[in-house]
Coordinates of C-alpha atoms in Angstrom, one line a residue:
M1 CA 0.0 0.0 0.0
L2 CA 1.2 3.5 -0.8
D3 CA 1.6 6.0 1.9
I4 CA -0.2 8.7 -0.1
Q5 CA 0.4 11.5 2.5
K6 CA 4.1 10.8 2.6
I7 CA 4.2 10.8 -1.2
R8 CA 2.2 14.1 -1.4
A9 CA 4.8 15.7 1.0
D10 CA 7.3 15.1 -1.8
F11 CA 5.5 17.6 -4.1
P12 CA 5.7 21.1 -2.8
I13 CA 3.1 22.5 -5.2
L14 CA 0.4 20.2 -3.8
S15 CA 0.4 22.1 -0.4
Q16 CA -0.6 25.4 -1.9
T17 CA -4.0 27.0 -2.2
V18 CA -5.7 28.3 -5.4
N19 CA -8.4 30.9 -5.1
G20 CA -8.3 30.4 -1.4
K21 CA -9.0 26.7 -1.6
P22 CA -6.6 23.7 -1.3
L23 CA -5.3 22.8 -4.7
V24 CA -6.8 19.7 -6.3
Y25 CA -4.7 19.0 -9.3
F26 CA -6.4 16.7 -11.8
D27 CA -4.6 17.9 -15.0
N28 CA -1.9 15.2 -14.9
G29 CA -2.6 14.2 -18.5
A30 CA -1.3 17.6 -19.6
T31 CA 1.7 17.6 -17.2
S32 CA 2.6 16.0 -13.9
Q33 CA 3.8 17.8 -10.9
K34 CA 7.5 17.5 -9.8
P35 CA 8.8 16.0 -6.6
Q36 CA 11.4 17.8 -4.5
I37 CA 14.1 15.4 -5.5
V38 CA 13.6 16.4 -9.2
L39 CA 13.6 20.1 -8.3
D40 CA 16.8 19.6 -6.3
A41 CA 18.5 17.7 -9.1
I42 CA 17.9 20.6 -11.5
E43 CA 19.4 23.1 -9.1
K44 CA 22.3 20.7 -8.3
Y45 CA 23.2 20.4 -12.0
Y46 CA 23.4 24.1 -12.6
Q47 CA 25.2 24.8 -9.3
E48 CA 27.8 22.0 -9.5
I49 CA 28.4 20.6 -13.0
N50 CA 27.0 23.0 -15.6
A51 CA 29.1 22.4 -18.7
N52 CA 28.6 21.2 -22.3
I53 CA 28.8 17.5 -23.0
H54 CA 30.8 15.2 -25.3
R55 CA 33.2 17.9 -26.3
G56 CA 35.4 19.0 -23.4
V57 CA 38.4 17.4 -21.8
H58 CA 37.9 19.4 -18.6
T59 CA 36.5 17.9 -15.5
L60 CA 33.1 19.6 -15.5
S61 CA 32.4 18.6 -19.1
Q62 CA 33.3 15.0 -18.3
L63 CA 31.1 15.1 -15.2
A64 CA 28.2 16.4 -17.3
T65 CA 28.8 13.9 -20.0
D66 CA 28.9 11.0 -17.6
A67 CA 25.7 12.1 -15.9
Y68 CA 23.9 12.5 -19.2
E69 CA 24.9 9.1 -20.4
V70 CA 24.0 7.5 -17.1
S71 CA 20.5 8.9 -17.6
R72 CA 20.4 7.5 -21.1
G73 CA 21.2 4.1 -19.5
K74 CA 18.4 4.5 -17.0
V75 CA 15.9 5.1 -19.8
Q76 CA 17.3 2.1 -21.7
Q77 CA 16.8 -0.1 -18.6
H78 CA 13.4 1.4 -17.9
I79 CA 11.9 0.6 -21.3
N80 CA 14.1 -2.5 -21.8
A81 CA 15.8 -1.2 -25.0
K82 CA 18.4 -3.6 -26.4
F83 CA 21.1 -0.9 -26.7
A84 CA 21.6 2.5 -25.1
H85 CA 22.2 4.0 -28.5
E86 CA 18.6 3.2 -29.4
V87 CA 17.5 5.8 -26.9
L88 CA 17.5 9.3 -28.4
F89 CA 17.0 12.4 -26.2
N90 CA 14.8 15.2 -27.6
S91 CA 12.4 17.9 -26.5
G92 CA 9.3 15.7 -26.2
T93 CA 6.9 13.4 -28.0
T94 CA 6.1 15.8 -30.8
H95 CA 9.8 16.2 -31.6
G96 CA 10.2 12.4 -31.7
I97 CA 7.3 11.9 -34.0
N98 CA 8.5 14.6 -36.4
L99 CA 12.0 13.1 -36.4
V100 CA 10.5 9.8 -37.7
T101 CA 8.2 11.4 -40.2
N102 CA 11.1 13.4 -41.6
G103 CA 13.0 10.1 -42.0
F104 CA 10.2 8.4 -43.8
A105 CA 10.0 11.2 -46.3
S106 CA 13.0 9.4 -48.0
I107 CA 11.2 6.0 -47.8
L108 CA 7.6 6.6 -48.9
K109 CA 6.5 6.8 -52.5
P110 CA 3.2 7.7 -54.1
G111 CA 0.5 5.2 -53.3
D112 CA 2.1 3.9 -50.1
E113 CA -0.2 4.0 -47.1
V114 CA 0.2 5.3 -43.5
L115 CA -2.3 4.1 -40.9
V116 CA -3.2 6.3 -37.9
S117 CA -6.0 5.7 -35.4
S118 CA -9.0 7.9 -34.8
L119 CA -7.9 8.3 -31.2
E120 CA -4.7 10.2 -31.9
H121 CA -3.5 13.5 -30.4
H122 CA -2.9 16.1 -33.1
S123 CA 0.8 15.7 -32.8
N124 CA 0.4 12.1 -34.1
I125 CA -1.9 13.2 -36.9
V126 CA -0.5 16.5 -38.4
P127 CA 3.1 15.3 -39.0
W128 CA 1.8 12.3 -40.9
Q129 CA -0.6 14.4 -43.0
M130 CA 2.4 16.7 -43.9
L131 CA 4.4 13.6 -44.8
C132 CA 1.7 12.3 -47.1
E133 CA 1.3 15.6 -48.8
K134 CA 5.1 15.7 -49.4
T135 CA 5.4 12.1 -50.6
G136 CA 2.1 11.3 -52.3
A137 CA 1.4 8.6 -49.7
V138 CA -2.2 8.0 -48.5
L139 CA -3.3 8.5 -44.9
K140 CA -5.8 5.9 -43.7
V141 CA -7.6 6.0 -40.3
I142 CA -8.5 3.1 -38.0
P143 CA -12.0 3.8 -36.8
M144 CA -13.3 3.7 -33.2
N145 CA -16.6 2.6 -31.6
E146 CA -18.9 4.4 -29.1
G147 CA -16.9 3.1 -26.2
G148 CA -13.7 4.8 -27.5
E149 CA -12.1 1.5 -28.5
L150 CA -10.4 0.9 -31.9
I151 CA -12.3 -1.5 -34.1
M152 CA -9.8 -4.3 -34.7
D153 CA -11.7 -5.9 -37.6
A154 CA -11.5 -2.7 -39.5
Y155 CA -7.8 -2.4 -38.7
D156 CA -7.2 -5.9 -40.1
A157 CA -9.0 -4.9 -43.3
L158 CA -7.0 -1.7 -43.7
L159 CA -3.7 -3.5 -43.6
S160 CA -2.1 -4.5 -46.9
E161 CA 1.3 -4.6 -48.7
K162 CA 0.8 -0.9 -49.3
T163 CA 1.0 -0.2 -45.5
K164 CA 4.4 1.1 -44.7
I165 CA 3.9 2.4 -41.2
V166 CA 1.2 2.2 -38.5
T167 CA 1.2 4.9 -35.7
V168 CA -1.1 4.7 -32.7
N169 CA -1.1 5.9 -29.1
H170 CA -0.6 3.5 -26.3
I171 CA -3.2 5.3 -24.2
S172 CA -5.7 8.0 -25.5
N173 CA -5.0 11.4 -23.9
A174 CA -8.6 12.4 -24.4
L175 CA -10.4 9.2 -23.2
G176 CA -7.9 7.2 -21.2
V177 CA -8.6 4.1 -23.3
I178 CA -5.6 1.6 -23.5
N179 CA -5.1 0.4 -27.0
P180 CA -4.2 -3.3 -27.8
I181 CA -0.8 -2.2 -29.2
K182 CA 0.8 -5.6 -29.1
Y183 CA -1.9 -7.0 -31.4
I184 CA -1.6 -3.9 -33.6
I185 CA 2.2 -4.3 -33.8
E186 CA 2.0 -8.0 -34.7
K187 CA -0.5 -7.5 -37.4
A188 CA 1.5 -4.6 -38.9
H189 CA 4.7 -6.6 -39.0
A190 CA 2.9 -9.4 -40.7
V191 CA 2.5 -7.1 -43.8
G192 CA 6.0 -5.6 -43.5
A193 CA 5.0 -2.3 -41.9
A194 CA 6.8 -0.4 -39.2
V195 CA 5.1 0.7 -36.1
L196 CA 5.4 3.9 -34.0
I197 CA 3.8 4.0 -30.6
D198 CA 3.0 7.3 -29.0
G199 CA 3.6 6.5 -25.3
A200 CA 3.1 10.0 -23.9
Q201 CA 0.1 9.1 -21.8
A202 CA 1.3 5.6 -21.0
V203 CA 4.7 6.2 -19.3
P204 CA 3.3 7.9 -16.2
H205 CA 1.2 4.7 -15.5
L206 CA 3.2 1.7 -16.7
K207 CA 6.7 0.5 -17.8
P208 CA 6.7 -0.2 -21.5
D209 CA 8.9 -3.1 -22.6
V210 CA 9.9 -2.2 -26.1
Q211 CA 11.5 -5.6 -26.8
D212 CA 8.4 -7.5 -25.7
L213 CA 6.1 -5.2 -27.6
D214 CA 8.5 -5.4 -30.6
C215 CA 7.6 -1.9 -31.7
D216 CA 9.9 -0.1 -34.1
F217 CA 9.6 3.3 -32.5
Y218 CA 8.3 4.4 -29.1
V219 CA 8.1 8.1 -28.1
F220 CA 7.2 9.9 -24.9
S221 CA 7.7 13.1 -22.9
G222 CA 9.5 13.5 -19.6
H223 CA 7.3 16.2 -18.2
K224 CA 4.3 13.8 -17.9
M225 CA 6.3 11.4 -15.7
C226 CA 7.5 13.9 -13.0
G227 CA 10.4 15.1 -15.1
P228 CA 11.2 18.5 -16.5
T229 CA 9.5 20.1 -19.5
G230 CA 11.4 20.2 -22.7
T231 CA 12.6 16.6 -22.3
G232 CA 11.6 13.5 -24.3
I233 CA 12.7 10.2 -25.6
L234 CA 12.5 8.5 -29.0
Y235 CA 13.3 4.8 -28.9
G236 CA 14.0 3.3 -32.2
K237 CA 15.3 -0.1 -33.2
E238 CA 18.9 0.1 -34.3
A239 CA 18.2 -1.1 -37.8
W240 CA 15.6 1.6 -38.3
L241 CA 17.7 4.4 -36.9
N242 CA 20.6 3.4 -39.1
K243 CA 18.3 3.5 -42.1
L244 CA 16.7 6.9 -41.4
P245 CA 18.7 10.1 -42.5
P246 CA 19.6 12.7 -39.8
Y247 CA 16.8 15.0 -38.8
Q248 CA 18.9 18.1 -38.2
G249 CA 22.4 19.2 -39.2
G250 CA 24.9 20.8 -36.9
G251 CA 27.5 20.1 -34.2
E252 CA 27.6 16.8 -32.3
M253 CA 25.9 14.8 -35.1
I254 CA 28.9 14.7 -37.4
K255 CA 32.0 12.5 -37.8
E256 CA 33.9 14.6 -40.3
V257 CA 33.0 17.9 -42.1
T258 CA 34.7 19.3 -45.2
F259 CA 33.2 21.7 -47.8
E260 CA 33.0 18.7 -50.2
K261 CA 31.4 16.1 -47.9
T262 CA 30.1 15.5 -44.4
T263 CA 29.9 12.1 -42.8
Y264 CA 27.6 11.5 -39.8
A265 CA 28.3 10.3 -36.3
D266 CA 27.2 6.9 -35.1
L267 CA 24.0 6.4 -33.0
P268 CA 22.7 8.0 -31.0
H269 CA 24.6 11.2 -31.9
K270 CA 23.5 11.1 -35.5
F271 CA 20.1 12.4 -34.3
E272 CA 21.2 14.7 -31.5
A273 CA 22.5 17.8 -33.2
G274 CA 23.5 20.8 -31.2
T275 CA 23.6 21.4 -27.4
P276 CA 20.8 19.5 -25.9
N277 CA 18.7 20.2 -22.8
I278 CA 21.5 18.7 -20.6
A279 CA 19.9 19.4 -17.3
G280 CA 16.6 18.0 -18.5
G281 CA 18.1 14.8 -19.8
I282 CA 20.0 14.2 -16.6
V283 CA 17.0 15.0 -14.4
L284 CA 14.7 12.8 -16.4
G285 CA 16.8 9.9 -15.0
T286 CA 16.1 11.2 -11.5
A287 CA 12.4 11.2 -12.2
I288 CA 12.5 7.7 -13.5
D289 CA 14.4 6.6 -10.4
Y290 CA 11.7 8.2 -8.2
L291 CA 8.8 6.5 -10.0
N292 CA 10.5 3.1 -9.9
Q293 CA 11.1 3.6 -6.1
I294 CA 7.4 4.0 -5.7
G295 CA 6.8 1.0 -8.0
F296 CA 4.6 0.9 -11.1
D297 CA 2.6 -2.0 -9.7
N298 CA 1.7 0.2 -6.7
I299 CA 1.0 3.2 -9.0
Q300 CA -1.4 1.1 -11.2
K301 CA -3.3 -0.3 -8.2
H302 CA -3.8 3.1 -6.6
E303 CA -4.8 4.8 -9.9
K304 CA -7.2 2.0 -10.7
E305 CA -9.0 2.6 -7.4
L306 CA -9.1 6.3 -8.1
L307 CA -10.6 5.7 -11.6
E308 CA -13.3 3.4 -10.2
H309 CA -14.1 5.8 -7.4
A310 CA -14.3 8.8 -9.8
T311 CA -16.4 6.9 -12.3
K312 CA -18.9 5.8 -9.6
R313 CA -19.2 9.2 -8.0
L314 CA -19.5 11.2 -11.2
L315 CA -22.2 8.9 -12.6
E316 CA -24.3 9.9 -9.5
I317 CA -24.8 13.3 -11.2
E318 CA -27.9 13.3 -13.4
G319 CA -27.3 14.2 -17.0
L320 CA -23.5 13.4 -16.8
R321 CA -22.0 11.3 -19.5
I322 CA -18.5 9.7 -19.5
Y323 CA -16.7 9.4 -22.8
G324 CA -14.4 6.5 -23.2
T325 CA -16.0 3.5 -21.5
G326 CA -13.8 0.7 -22.8
K327 CA -12.8 -2.2 -20.6
N328 CA -9.1 -1.2 -20.4
K329 CA -8.5 2.3 -19.2
A330 CA -5.9 4.5 -17.5
S331 CA -6.9 6.9 -14.7
V332 CA -8.7 9.5 -16.9
V333 CA -12.3 10.4 -16.8
S334 CA -13.6 12.6 -19.7
F335 CA -17.2 13.8 -19.2
N336 CA -19.9 16.3 -20.0
I337 CA -23.2 17.3 -18.5
D338 CA -26.2 17.7 -20.8
G339 CA -26.8 21.3 -21.9
I340 CA -23.7 22.7 -20.3
H341 CA -20.5 23.7 -22.1
P342 CA -17.4 22.0 -20.6
Y343 CA -15.5 25.3 -20.4
D344 CA -18.1 26.7 -18.1
I345 CA -17.8 23.8 -15.7
G346 CA -14.0 24.0 -15.7
S347 CA -14.1 27.7 -15.0
I348 CA -16.4 27.4 -12.0
I349 CA -14.7 24.5 -10.4
D350 CA -11.3 26.3 -10.8
K351 CA -12.7 28.9 -8.4
L352 CA -13.0 26.1 -5.9
G353 CA -9.4 25.0 -6.4
I354 CA -10.1 22.1 -8.8
A355 CA -7.7 22.0 -11.8
V356 CA -9.1 20.0 -14.7
R357 CA -8.6 20.3 -18.5
T358 CA -11.5 21.4 -20.7
G359 CA -11.7 21.5 -24.5
H360 CA -10.9 19.1 -27.3
H361 CA -7.6 18.0 -25.7
C362 CA -5.8 18.3 -29.1
A363 CA -7.9 15.5 -30.3
Q364 CA -10.6 17.2 -32.4
P365 CA -11.5 14.0 -34.5
I366 CA -12.6 12.3 -31.3
M367 CA -14.8 15.2 -30.4
N368 CA -16.2 15.3 -33.9
F369 CA -17.0 11.6 -33.6
F370 CA -19.2 12.3 -30.5
C371 CA -20.5 15.5 -32.0
I372 CA -19.4 17.6 -29.0
P373 CA -17.2 20.7 -28.7
G374 CA -15.0 19.1 -26.0
T375 CA -15.1 17.5 -22.6
V376 CA -14.1 18.1 -19.0
R377 CA -11.1 15.8 -18.4
A378 CA -10.0 14.8 -14.9
S379 CA -6.7 12.9 -15.1
F380 CA -5.3 11.3 -12.0
S381 CA -1.9 10.5 -10.7
F382 CA -0.5 8.3 -7.9
Y383 CA -0.4 11.4 -5.6
N384 CA -4.1 12.1 -5.8
T385 CA -6.7 10.8 -3.3
K386 CA -10.3 9.7 -3.2
E387 CA -11.0 12.7 -0.9
E388 CA -9.9 15.0 -3.7
I389 CA -12.2 13.2 -6.1
D390 CA -15.1 13.8 -3.7
L391 CA -14.2 17.5 -3.6
M392 CA -14.3 17.6 -7.4
V393 CA -17.7 15.9 -7.5
E394 CA -19.2 18.3 -5.1
A395 CA -17.7 21.2 -7.2
V396 CA -19.2 19.8 -10.4
K397 CA -22.6 19.5 -8.7
K398 CA -22.4 23.1 -7.6
A399 CA -21.4 24.2 -11.1
K400 CA -24.3 22.2 -12.6
T401 CA -26.7 24.0 -10.2
M402 CA -25.3 27.4 -11.1
L403 CA -25.4 26.7 -14.9
S404 CA -28.7 24.9 -15.2

């Protein structure tokens, strides 16, 4: 059992008030809060070892380089990548997806097909649309049902020898539905297609095993798993990373430069041009250590209880509908109340100290499917409590009364 009060004491921001009320932070799907150990690690880096990496012979540069590469190793171990050089640091999930789409511009030809799901965040739709416009490839969409689940029979029918890459999220940011990605990967590989998994919403809740999944690419952001903003990871199988061309040109990613020809560095540096977010990369390793110390089995058990409690309590409110009712879900509840705009609910409960997200959650195709402008999304983390959920429910009831 988790000692939730002890865990909450690790997060300074959770003890503050908002609009005179104790903060109830239920916008973890957008970004997680940071424990003191992460905040301290950021300060320690800049106070004690601030230097550029991979380039200097002096002591501080070597210390910074060592710490950065130790963090890469922590990520490798965390996701069970085969090699450390399959782990690429970047600024976040969006950066990682764009790196892959840029590489596939040299692979796709007119008539090839790219499959995305109807559950995707815009950052896993727009780059592929841009790629298809550039290459003449065709974008096809895996449909969803009323429960927010992907229709696997339709997916099977879409796959063909024309399919070159399939890209889906592990967990929907808007609905919390967990997709059957292992099945999706196996089926895609059977027709020779590569697979990219958007794990941005998954990594706060579970440990992805990229070798067991057998995905070709897996991307996620550090700031959603207690790490700093501006940090992210692209995992790619060695063979694929060797096949793709560099995403950016500059320092660090070269082996030799002349005005006649440039040769590129080996992995991972081929894809890490310029000075990176060194502090962020190092401290992402600190955040991963913190989460593993708590234990992902413990995290999943506690968050499952929060999800069940929130679902039960919210459905007590007449006229409230939850979107995303599939069997397998993460700790996200997305809902509306008949006749009330989600923005109005979010604005009122903010005055009561409740932080939720309202709108389309960068997933407009999902909202179009349900014919709604958006939802109220409450996304929970391991440091949240059932008592906080009860406060949210009472706040939503008050908002309903005021707006009806």
